[in-house]
Coordinates of C-alpha atoms in Angstrom, one line a residue:
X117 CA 0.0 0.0 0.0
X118 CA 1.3 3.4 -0.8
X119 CA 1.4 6.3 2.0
X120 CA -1.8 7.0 1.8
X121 CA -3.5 3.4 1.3
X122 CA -3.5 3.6 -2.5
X123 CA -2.9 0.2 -3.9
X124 CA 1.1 0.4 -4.9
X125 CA 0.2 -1.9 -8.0
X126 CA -3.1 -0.8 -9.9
X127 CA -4.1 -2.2 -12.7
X128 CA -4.0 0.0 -15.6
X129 CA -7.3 1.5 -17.0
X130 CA -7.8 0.4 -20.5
X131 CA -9.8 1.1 -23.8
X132 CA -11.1 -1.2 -26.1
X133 CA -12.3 -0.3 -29.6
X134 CA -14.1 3.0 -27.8
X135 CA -16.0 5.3 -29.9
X136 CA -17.9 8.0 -28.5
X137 CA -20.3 10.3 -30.6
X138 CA -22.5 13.7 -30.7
X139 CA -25.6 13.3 -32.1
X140 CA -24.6 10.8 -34.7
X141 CA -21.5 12.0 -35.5
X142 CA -17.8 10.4 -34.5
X143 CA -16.1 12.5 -31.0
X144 CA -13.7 9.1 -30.4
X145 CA -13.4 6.5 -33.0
X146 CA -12.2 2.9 -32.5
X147 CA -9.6 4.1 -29.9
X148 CA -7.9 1.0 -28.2
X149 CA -5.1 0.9 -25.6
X150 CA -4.1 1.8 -21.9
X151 CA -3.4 4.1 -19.2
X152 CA -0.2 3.5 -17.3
X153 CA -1.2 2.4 -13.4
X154 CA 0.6 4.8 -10.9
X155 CA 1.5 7.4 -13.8
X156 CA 0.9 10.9 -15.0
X157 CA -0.3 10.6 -18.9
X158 CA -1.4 13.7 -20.7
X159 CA -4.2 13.7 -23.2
X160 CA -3.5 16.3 -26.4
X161 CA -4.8 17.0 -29.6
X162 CA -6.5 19.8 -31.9
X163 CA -9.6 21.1 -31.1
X164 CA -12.4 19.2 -31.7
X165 CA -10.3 16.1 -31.3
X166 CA -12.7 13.9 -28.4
X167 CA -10.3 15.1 -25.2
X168 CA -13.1 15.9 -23.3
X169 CA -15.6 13.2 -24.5
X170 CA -12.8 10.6 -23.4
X171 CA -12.4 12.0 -20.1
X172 CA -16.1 11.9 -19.4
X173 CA -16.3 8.2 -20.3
X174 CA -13.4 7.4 -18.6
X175 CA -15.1 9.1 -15.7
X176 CA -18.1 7.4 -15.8
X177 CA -20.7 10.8 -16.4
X178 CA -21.6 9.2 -20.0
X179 CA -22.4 5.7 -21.0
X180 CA -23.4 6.4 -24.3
X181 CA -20.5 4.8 -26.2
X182 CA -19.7 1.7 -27.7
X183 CA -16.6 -0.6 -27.5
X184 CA -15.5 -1.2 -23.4
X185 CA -13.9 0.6 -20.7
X186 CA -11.8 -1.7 -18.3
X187 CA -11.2 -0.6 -14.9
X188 CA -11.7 -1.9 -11.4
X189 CA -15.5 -1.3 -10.4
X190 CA -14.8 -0.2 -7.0
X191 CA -11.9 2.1 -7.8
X192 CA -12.5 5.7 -6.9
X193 CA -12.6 8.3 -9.2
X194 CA -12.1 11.8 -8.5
X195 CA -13.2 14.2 -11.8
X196 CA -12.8 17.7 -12.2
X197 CA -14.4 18.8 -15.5
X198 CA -13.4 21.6 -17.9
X199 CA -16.6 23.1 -16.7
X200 CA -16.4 23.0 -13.0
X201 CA -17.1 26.6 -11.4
X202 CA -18.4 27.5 -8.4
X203 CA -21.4 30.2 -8.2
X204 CA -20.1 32.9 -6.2
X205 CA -23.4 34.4 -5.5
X206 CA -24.0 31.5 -3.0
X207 CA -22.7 32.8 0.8
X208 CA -19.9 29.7 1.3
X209 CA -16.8 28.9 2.7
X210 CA -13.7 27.8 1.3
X211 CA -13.9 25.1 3.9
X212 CA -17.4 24.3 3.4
X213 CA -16.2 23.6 -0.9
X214 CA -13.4 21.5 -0.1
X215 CA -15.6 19.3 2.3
X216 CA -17.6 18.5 -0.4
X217 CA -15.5 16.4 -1.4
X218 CA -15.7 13.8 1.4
X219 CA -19.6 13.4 0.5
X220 CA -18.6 9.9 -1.1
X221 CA -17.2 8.8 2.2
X222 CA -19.8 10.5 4.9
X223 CA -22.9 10.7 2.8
X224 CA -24.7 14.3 2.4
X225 CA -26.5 14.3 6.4
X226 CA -23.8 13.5 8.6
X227 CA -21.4 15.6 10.4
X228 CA -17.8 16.5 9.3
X229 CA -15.8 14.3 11.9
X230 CA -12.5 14.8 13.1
X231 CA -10.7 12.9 10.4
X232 CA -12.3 15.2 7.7
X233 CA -11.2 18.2 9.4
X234 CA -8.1 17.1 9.2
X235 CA -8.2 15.9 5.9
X236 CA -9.7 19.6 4.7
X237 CA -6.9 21.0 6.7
X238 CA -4.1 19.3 4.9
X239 CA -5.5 19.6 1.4
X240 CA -5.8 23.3 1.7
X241 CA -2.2 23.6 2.9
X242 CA -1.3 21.2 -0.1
X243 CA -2.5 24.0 -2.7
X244 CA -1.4 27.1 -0.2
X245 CA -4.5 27.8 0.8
X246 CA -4.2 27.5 4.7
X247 CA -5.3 30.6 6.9
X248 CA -8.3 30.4 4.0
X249 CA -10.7 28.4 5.3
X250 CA -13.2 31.3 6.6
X251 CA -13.2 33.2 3.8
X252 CA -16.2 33.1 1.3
X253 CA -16.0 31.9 -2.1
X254 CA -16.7 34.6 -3.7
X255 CA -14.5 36.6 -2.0
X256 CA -11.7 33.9 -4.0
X257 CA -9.8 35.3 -7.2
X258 CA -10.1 32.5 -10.2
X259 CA -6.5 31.5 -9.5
X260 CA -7.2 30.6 -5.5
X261 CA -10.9 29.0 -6.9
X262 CA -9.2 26.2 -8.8
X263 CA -6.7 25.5 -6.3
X264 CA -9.5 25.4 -3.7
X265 CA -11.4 23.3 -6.6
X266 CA -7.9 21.2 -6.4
X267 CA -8.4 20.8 -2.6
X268 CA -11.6 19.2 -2.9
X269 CA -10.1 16.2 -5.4
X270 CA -7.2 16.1 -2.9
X271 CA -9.7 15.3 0.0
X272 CA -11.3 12.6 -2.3
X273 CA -8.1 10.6 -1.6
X274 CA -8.8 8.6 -5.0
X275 CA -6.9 6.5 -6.8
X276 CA -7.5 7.3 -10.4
X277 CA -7.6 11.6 -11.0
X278 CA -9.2 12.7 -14.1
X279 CA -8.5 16.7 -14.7
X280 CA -9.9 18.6 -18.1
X281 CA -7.7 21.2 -19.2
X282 CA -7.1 22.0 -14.8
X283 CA -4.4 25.2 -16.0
X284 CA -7.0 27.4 -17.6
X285 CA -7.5 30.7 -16.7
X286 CA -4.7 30.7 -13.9
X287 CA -1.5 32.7 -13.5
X288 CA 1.6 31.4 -13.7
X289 CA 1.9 31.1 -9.6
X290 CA -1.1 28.4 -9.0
X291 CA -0.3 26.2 -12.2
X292 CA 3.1 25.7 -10.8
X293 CA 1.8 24.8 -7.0
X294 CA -0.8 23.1 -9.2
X295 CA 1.8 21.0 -11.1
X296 CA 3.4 20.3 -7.9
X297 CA 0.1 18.8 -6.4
X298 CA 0.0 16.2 -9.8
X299 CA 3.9 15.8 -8.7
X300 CA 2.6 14.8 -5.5
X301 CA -0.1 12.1 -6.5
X302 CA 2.6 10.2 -9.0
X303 CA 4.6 9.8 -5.9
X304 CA 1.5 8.2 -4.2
X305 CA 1.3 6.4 -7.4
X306 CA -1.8 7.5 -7.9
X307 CA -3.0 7.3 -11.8
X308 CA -3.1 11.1 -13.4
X309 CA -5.1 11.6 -16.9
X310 CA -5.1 15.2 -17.7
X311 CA -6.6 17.2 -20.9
X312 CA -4.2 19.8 -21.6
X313 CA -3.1 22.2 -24.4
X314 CA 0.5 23.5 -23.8
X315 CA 3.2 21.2 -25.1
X316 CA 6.0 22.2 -23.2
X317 CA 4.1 21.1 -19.6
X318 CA 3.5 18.2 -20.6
X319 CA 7.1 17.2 -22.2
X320 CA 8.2 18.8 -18.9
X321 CA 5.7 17.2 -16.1
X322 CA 3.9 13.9 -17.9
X323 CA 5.1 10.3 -18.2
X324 CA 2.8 9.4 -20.9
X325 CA 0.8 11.5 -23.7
X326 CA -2.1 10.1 -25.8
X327 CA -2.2 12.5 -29.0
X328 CA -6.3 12.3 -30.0
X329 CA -7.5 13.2 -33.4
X330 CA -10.6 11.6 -32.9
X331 CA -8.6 8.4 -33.3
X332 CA -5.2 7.4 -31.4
X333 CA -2.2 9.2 -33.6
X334 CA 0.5 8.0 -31.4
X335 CA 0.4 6.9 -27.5
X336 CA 2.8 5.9 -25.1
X337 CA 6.1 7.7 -23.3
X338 CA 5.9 11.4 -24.0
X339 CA 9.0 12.0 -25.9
X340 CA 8.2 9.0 -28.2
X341 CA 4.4 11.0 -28.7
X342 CA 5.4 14.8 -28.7
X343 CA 7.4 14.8 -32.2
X344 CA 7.5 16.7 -35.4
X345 CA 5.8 13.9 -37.3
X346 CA 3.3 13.3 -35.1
X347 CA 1.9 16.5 -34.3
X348 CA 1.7 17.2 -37.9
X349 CA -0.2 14.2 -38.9
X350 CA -2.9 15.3 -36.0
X351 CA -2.6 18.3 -37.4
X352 CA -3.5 16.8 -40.8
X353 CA -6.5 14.8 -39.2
X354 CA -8.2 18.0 -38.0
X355 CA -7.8 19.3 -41.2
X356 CA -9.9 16.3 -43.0
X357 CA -12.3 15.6 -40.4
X358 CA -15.9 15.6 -41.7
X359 CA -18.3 16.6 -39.0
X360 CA -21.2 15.6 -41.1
X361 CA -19.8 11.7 -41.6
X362 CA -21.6 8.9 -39.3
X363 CA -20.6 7.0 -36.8
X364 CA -18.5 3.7 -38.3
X365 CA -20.0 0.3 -37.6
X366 CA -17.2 -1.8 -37.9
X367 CA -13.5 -1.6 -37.6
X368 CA -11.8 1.1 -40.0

């Protein structure tokens, strides 16, 4: 067991012949393969490309796809989607945010215990937000709302982290505590998968990298993935892509 009881040897999550689509029309096609257990892997691509719509399966929030998704049933899963926001109209704490996050664990009508306080405690250290616990969410600048956002994964204490595009819309500051909170779980060996856009974090922060074009253009260890010829041939996919084409029945 690791530190903090994740397993030390997860199985990887895998892929098999997935293809997700939007109203008829391919997001994901035929994608096979697998997500290194215990790793930090980095999902890029063009716009358009079915990031997002692989995250959300992989997350469970859509099951409107075909081929299969294998991973444990009883593994934890701690999501934070490209459109998680917080209404700042609603009078809240910071610690009353991050808390949410043990609802999995207490249910929503019992009492933060001791443990939880704790674990609040510790998480909003972990993303240099300690001293903020009092202080209303609205009151929070975007920057200190994802890391608080980040907190409340943290106190999930899950094994398998799914983050879509977690950098946007932050300074400079708070992505690099963020990055060291991802730095943090692949020591855990917890299992990362991130949608990102900027190249140079991942070659500088990510194990893996799955380049999407809709299908798979190269996956596996990010300096292998992240070359010349492969990020023009994506490029070349995004430029053919036909968004008026149906979904494929059969293998391409």
């Amino acid at each position: 067991m690791s530190r903090l009881g994740v397993p030390a040897a997860l199985p990887p999550v895998r892929v098999h012949d997935l293809t997700v689509s939007y109203h008829g029309h391919p997001a994901v096609h035929h994608l096979s393969g697998e997500f290194a257990a215990g790793a930090l892997t980095a999902i890029v691509g063009p716009n358009g490309a079915g990031k997002s719509s692989l995250l959300s399966v992989l997350a469970g929030t859509r099951a409107d796809f075909q081929g299969r998704l294998q991973r444990p049933p009883a593994q934890q899963v701690a999501y934070l989607p490209q459109t998680a926001s917080i209404d700042r109209t609603v009078p809240v704490t910071v610690h009353e945010v991050v808390a949410m996050g043990l609802w999995a664990r207490l249910g929503c009508f019992r009492a933060l215990d001791e443990a939880g306080w704790v674990s609040v405690t510790h998480a909003l250290a972990a993303v240099g937000l300690s001293g903020f616990e009092q202080r209303l969410i609205g009151e929070m600048s975007a920057g200190q709302a994802q890391r608080v956002l980040f907190a409340r994964v943290l106190v999930q204490d899950a094994a398998l982290i799914l983050l879509d595009e977690p950098f946007n819309a932050v300074d400079a500051r708070t992505t690099a505590d963020l990055l060291a909170v991802l730095q943090r779980w692949r020591r855990e060996a917890r299992t990362v998968i991130a949608v990102l856009h900027d190249l140079d974090q991942v070659r500088d922060h990510f194990d893996q990298v799955l380049l999407l074009a809709r299908e798979a253009v190269a996956w596996g260890p990010t300096a292998q993935v992240l070359n010349a010829e492969h990020l023009f041939k994506a490029r070349q996919m995004a430029e053919s892509w036909d968004d008026d084409a149906p979904v494929c029945g059969g293998r391409p």
